[in-house]
C-alpha cells in the first residue's frame, strides 16, 4: 500500500471544489450579483484551457515531486491570504485566480508523478475513490461546516468564510508536511521523449464540435443550479441553507454522479461507444428538464429537491460517460481536455448575463432548447466514428 497515493489524490480534488463550488456560493452570499459571480468563476477555467501549451514545460522546470510540494505550500499560503483579504474585492479576485493556476499545476504534477511510479492495478481505484471523497468532503462536509459557522457567528457571513479558509490553509500546510516525508523520490518520466502527432483523422472538425458542445447546455445548468438552489424563493430559487445544499449536492449528488458514471462506463465497455452514444445523449437532456420543473414549482420540501438533484446527477453521470470514453479514445487527448475546459468556460461565461436578464425559469428553458447542440454533436460524432472505423 502506498500511503502517499490516497492523500495526494485527496489533495488533488479538494481545491477544484473550492474554486468552482464553494467560491460561487461565497461570492453570492457576499452580495455579488449572479452575472459577476458566474463570469468571475469562468475565468478560473483558463489554466485548464491553456494546459495543452504549458503542460510540456512543467516537467522541464522541476521534477514533479518538487512541483507537488511547492504548489501545496503555495496553496496553503494563498488560502491564508484569501481569508485575510475577503473584504478587499480586487485582492480577493487576484488570489482566486492564483489558486486556480496552482490547482491546475498541482493536478498535472500529481498525475505525472503517480504515472512515473509503478502502481498495482487496484491503485487506480484508490485514486478515483479519494478524488471522489474529496468532492464529498469539499462539496458536502465543508459547506455544512460553513453553514454552522454562520449560525455560530450570528450570520456574520464574512467571518464564517474566513474561518473556513483559515482551516483550508492549515489543512494544506499539513498535507505539505505529510508529503515531504511520504512522497517517494522523483523518477525520470518518458515525457521528455516528445509527443508524436498521429495522422489527421477524417472529419476531425466533427470531433472538435462534439468536445465543445456535447456538454455546453449542461454546463450552463450546472453552474446556475448552484445559485438556484441557495437563492431565496422571492428571487426564484428554492432557498436551501448551506447545510441543506451540502447534503443534497455534496452527498446525494456526488453518490448519484459516481453511480451514473459507473453504469455508463460499464455500458460503453459492453456495447461500445457507437451504440451507447445516442441513449446517453438523451440522458444529458434530463438535467435541463429537472431544473425547468424545479424552477417552475419551487418546491419547499427538501425531499423533492433532493430527488430532483438525484435524478439530475445520475442522468448526467450516465451521459457524461460517453464524453469521457471518447476523450480516452482520441489521439489528441490533451487537446481534447483543453477543449472540454473551453466548453466549461464558455458555458459558465454566457450563463451569467443570461440568467441575470431572464431569471431562473426562462434560463433553464433556454438551456433545454440549446440541448439541440448536444444531439447535433452526437450525430456528428457518430459520423466521425463511422468514417474512421
mmCIF file with all atom_site columns, N, CA and C in Angstrom, residues 15 19 68 73 88 110 140 155 188 216 221 243 254 297 344 352:
data_model
loop_
_atom_site.group_PDB
_atom_site.id
_atom_site.type_symbol
_atom_site.label_atom_id
_atom_site.label_alt_id
_atom_site.label_comp_id
_atom_site.label_asym_id
_atom_site.label_entity_id
_atom_site.label_seq_id
_atom_site.pdbx_PDB_ins_code
_atom_site.Cartn_x
_atom_site.Cartn_y
_atom_site.Cartn_z
_atom_site.occupancy
_atom_site.B_iso_or_equiv
_atom_site.pdbx_formal_charge
_atom_site.auth_seq_id
_atom_site.auth_comp_id
_atom_site.auth_asym_id
_atom_site.auth_atom_id
_atom_site.pdbx_PDB_model_num
ATOM 1  N N  . UNK A 1 15  ? -9.024  21.415 -4.029  1.00 0.00 ? 15  UNK A N  1
ATOM 2  C CA . UNK A 1 15  ? -9.037  22.814 -4.494  1.00 0.00 ? 15  UNK A CA 1
ATOM 3  C C  . UNK A 1 15  ? -10.020 23.082 -5.626  1.00 0.00 ? 15  UNK A C  1
ATOM 4  N N  . UNK A 1 19  ? -12.691 26.289 -5.702  1.00 0.00 ? 19  UNK A N  1
ATOM 5  C CA . UNK A 1 19  ? -12.758 27.399 -6.654  1.00 0.00 ? 19  UNK A CA 1
ATOM 6  C C  . UNK A 1 19  ? -14.006 27.355 -7.524  1.00 0.00 ? 19  UNK A C  1
ATOM 7  N N  . UNK A 1 68  ? 4.714   19.281 -6.722  1.00 0.00 ? 68  UNK A N  1
ATOM 8  C CA . UNK A 1 68  ? 3.646   18.940 -5.774  1.00 0.00 ? 68  UNK A CA 1
ATOM 9  C C  . UNK A 1 68  ? 3.851   19.670 -4.453  1.00 0.00 ? 68  UNK A C  1
ATOM 10 N N  . UNK A 1 73  ? 2.384   24.027 -0.719  1.00 0.00 ? 73  UNK A N  1
ATOM 11 C CA . UNK A 1 73  ? 2.805   25.092 0.196   1.00 0.00 ? 73  UNK A CA 1
ATOM 12 C C  . UNK A 1 73  ? 2.189   26.431 -0.226  1.00 0.00 ? 73  UNK A C  1
ATOM 13 N N  . UNK A 1 88  ? -11.480 42.888 0.606   1.00 0.00 ? 88  UNK A N  1
ATOM 14 C CA . UNK A 1 88  ? -10.860 43.703 -0.460  1.00 0.00 ? 88  UNK A CA 1
ATOM 15 C C  . UNK A 1 88  ? -11.081 42.960 -1.781  1.00 0.00 ? 88  UNK A C  1
ATOM 16 N N  . UNK A 1 110 ? 0.586   15.903 -9.890  1.00 0.00 ? 110 UNK A N  1
ATOM 17 C CA . UNK A 1 110 ? 0.122   14.693 -9.205  1.00 0.00 ? 110 UNK A CA 1
ATOM 18 C C  . UNK A 1 110 ? -0.084  13.547 -10.183 1.00 0.00 ? 110 UNK A C  1
ATOM 19 N N  . UNK A 1 140 ? -19.732 18.771 0.399   1.00 0.00 ? 140 UNK A N  1
ATOM 20 C CA . UNK A 1 140 ? -20.714 18.387 1.401   1.00 0.00 ? 140 UNK A CA 1
ATOM 21 C C  . UNK A 1 140 ? -20.343 18.848 2.785   1.00 0.00 ? 140 UNK A C  1
ATOM 22 N N  . UNK A 1 155 ? -24.708 34.787 11.875  1.00 0.00 ? 155 UNK A N  1
ATOM 23 C CA . UNK A 1 155 ? -24.865 35.123 10.465  1.00 0.00 ? 155 UNK A CA 1
ATOM 24 C C  . UNK A 1 155 ? -23.910 36.226 9.997   1.00 0.00 ? 155 UNK A C  1
ATOM 25 N N  . UNK A 1 188 ? 12.647  9.738  -13.487 1.00 0.00 ? 188 UNK A N  1
ATOM 26 C CA . UNK A 1 188 ? 12.569  10.246 -14.850 1.00 0.00 ? 188 UNK A CA 1
ATOM 27 C C  . UNK A 1 188 ? 11.334  9.688  -15.519 1.00 0.00 ? 188 UNK A C  1
ATOM 28 N N  . UNK A 1 216 ? -22.322 21.583 -23.419 1.00 0.00 ? 216 UNK A N  1
ATOM 29 C CA . UNK A 1 216 ? -22.429 23.041 -23.300 1.00 0.00 ? 216 UNK A CA 1
ATOM 30 C C  . UNK A 1 216 ? -23.649 23.467 -22.484 1.00 0.00 ? 216 UNK A C  1
ATOM 31 N N  . UNK A 1 221 ? -26.429 24.858 -17.069 1.00 0.00 ? 221 UNK A N  1
ATOM 32 C CA . UNK A 1 221 ? -27.348 24.462 -16.000 1.00 0.00 ? 221 UNK A CA 1
ATOM 33 C C  . UNK A 1 221 ? -26.589 24.140 -14.723 1.00 0.00 ? 221 UNK A C  1
ATOM 34 N N  . UNK A 1 243 ? -26.126 24.105 4.858   1.00 0.00 ? 243 UNK A N  1
ATOM 35 C CA . UNK A 1 243 ? -26.135 22.728 5.362   1.00 0.00 ? 243 UNK A CA 1
ATOM 36 C C  . UNK A 1 243 ? -26.967 21.826 4.458   1.00 0.00 ? 243 UNK A C  1
ATOM 37 N N  . UNK A 1 254 ? -23.169 13.693 -5.329  1.00 0.00 ? 254 UNK A N  1
ATOM 38 C CA . UNK A 1 254 ? -21.896 13.047 -5.696  1.00 0.00 ? 254 UNK A CA 1
ATOM 39 C C  . UNK A 1 254 ? -22.062 11.529 -5.769  1.00 0.00 ? 254 UNK A C  1
ATOM 40 N N  . UNK A 1 297 ? -41.979 25.037 -10.191 1.00 0.00 ? 297 UNK A N  1
ATOM 41 C CA . UNK A 1 297 ? -42.774 24.742 -8.995  1.00 0.00 ? 297 UNK A CA 1
ATOM 42 C C  . UNK A 1 297 ? -42.134 25.269 -7.704  1.00 0.00 ? 297 UNK A C  1
ATOM 43 N N  . UNK A 1 344 ? -16.496 24.345 -20.742 1.00 0.00 ? 344 UNK A N  1
ATOM 44 C CA . UNK A 1 344 ? -16.927 24.732 -19.400 1.00 0.00 ? 344 UNK A CA 1
ATOM 45 C C  . UNK A 1 344 ? -16.813 26.240 -19.198 1.00 0.00 ? 344 UNK A C  1
ATOM 46 N N  . UNK A 1 352 ? -23.954 33.722 -17.045 1.00 0.00 ? 352 UNK A N  1
ATOM 47 C CA . UNK A 1 352 ? -24.076 34.857 -16.136 1.00 0.00 ? 352 UNK A CA 1
ATOM 48 C C  . UNK A 1 352 ? -24.997 35.943 -16.663 1.00 0.00 ? 352 UNK A C  1
#
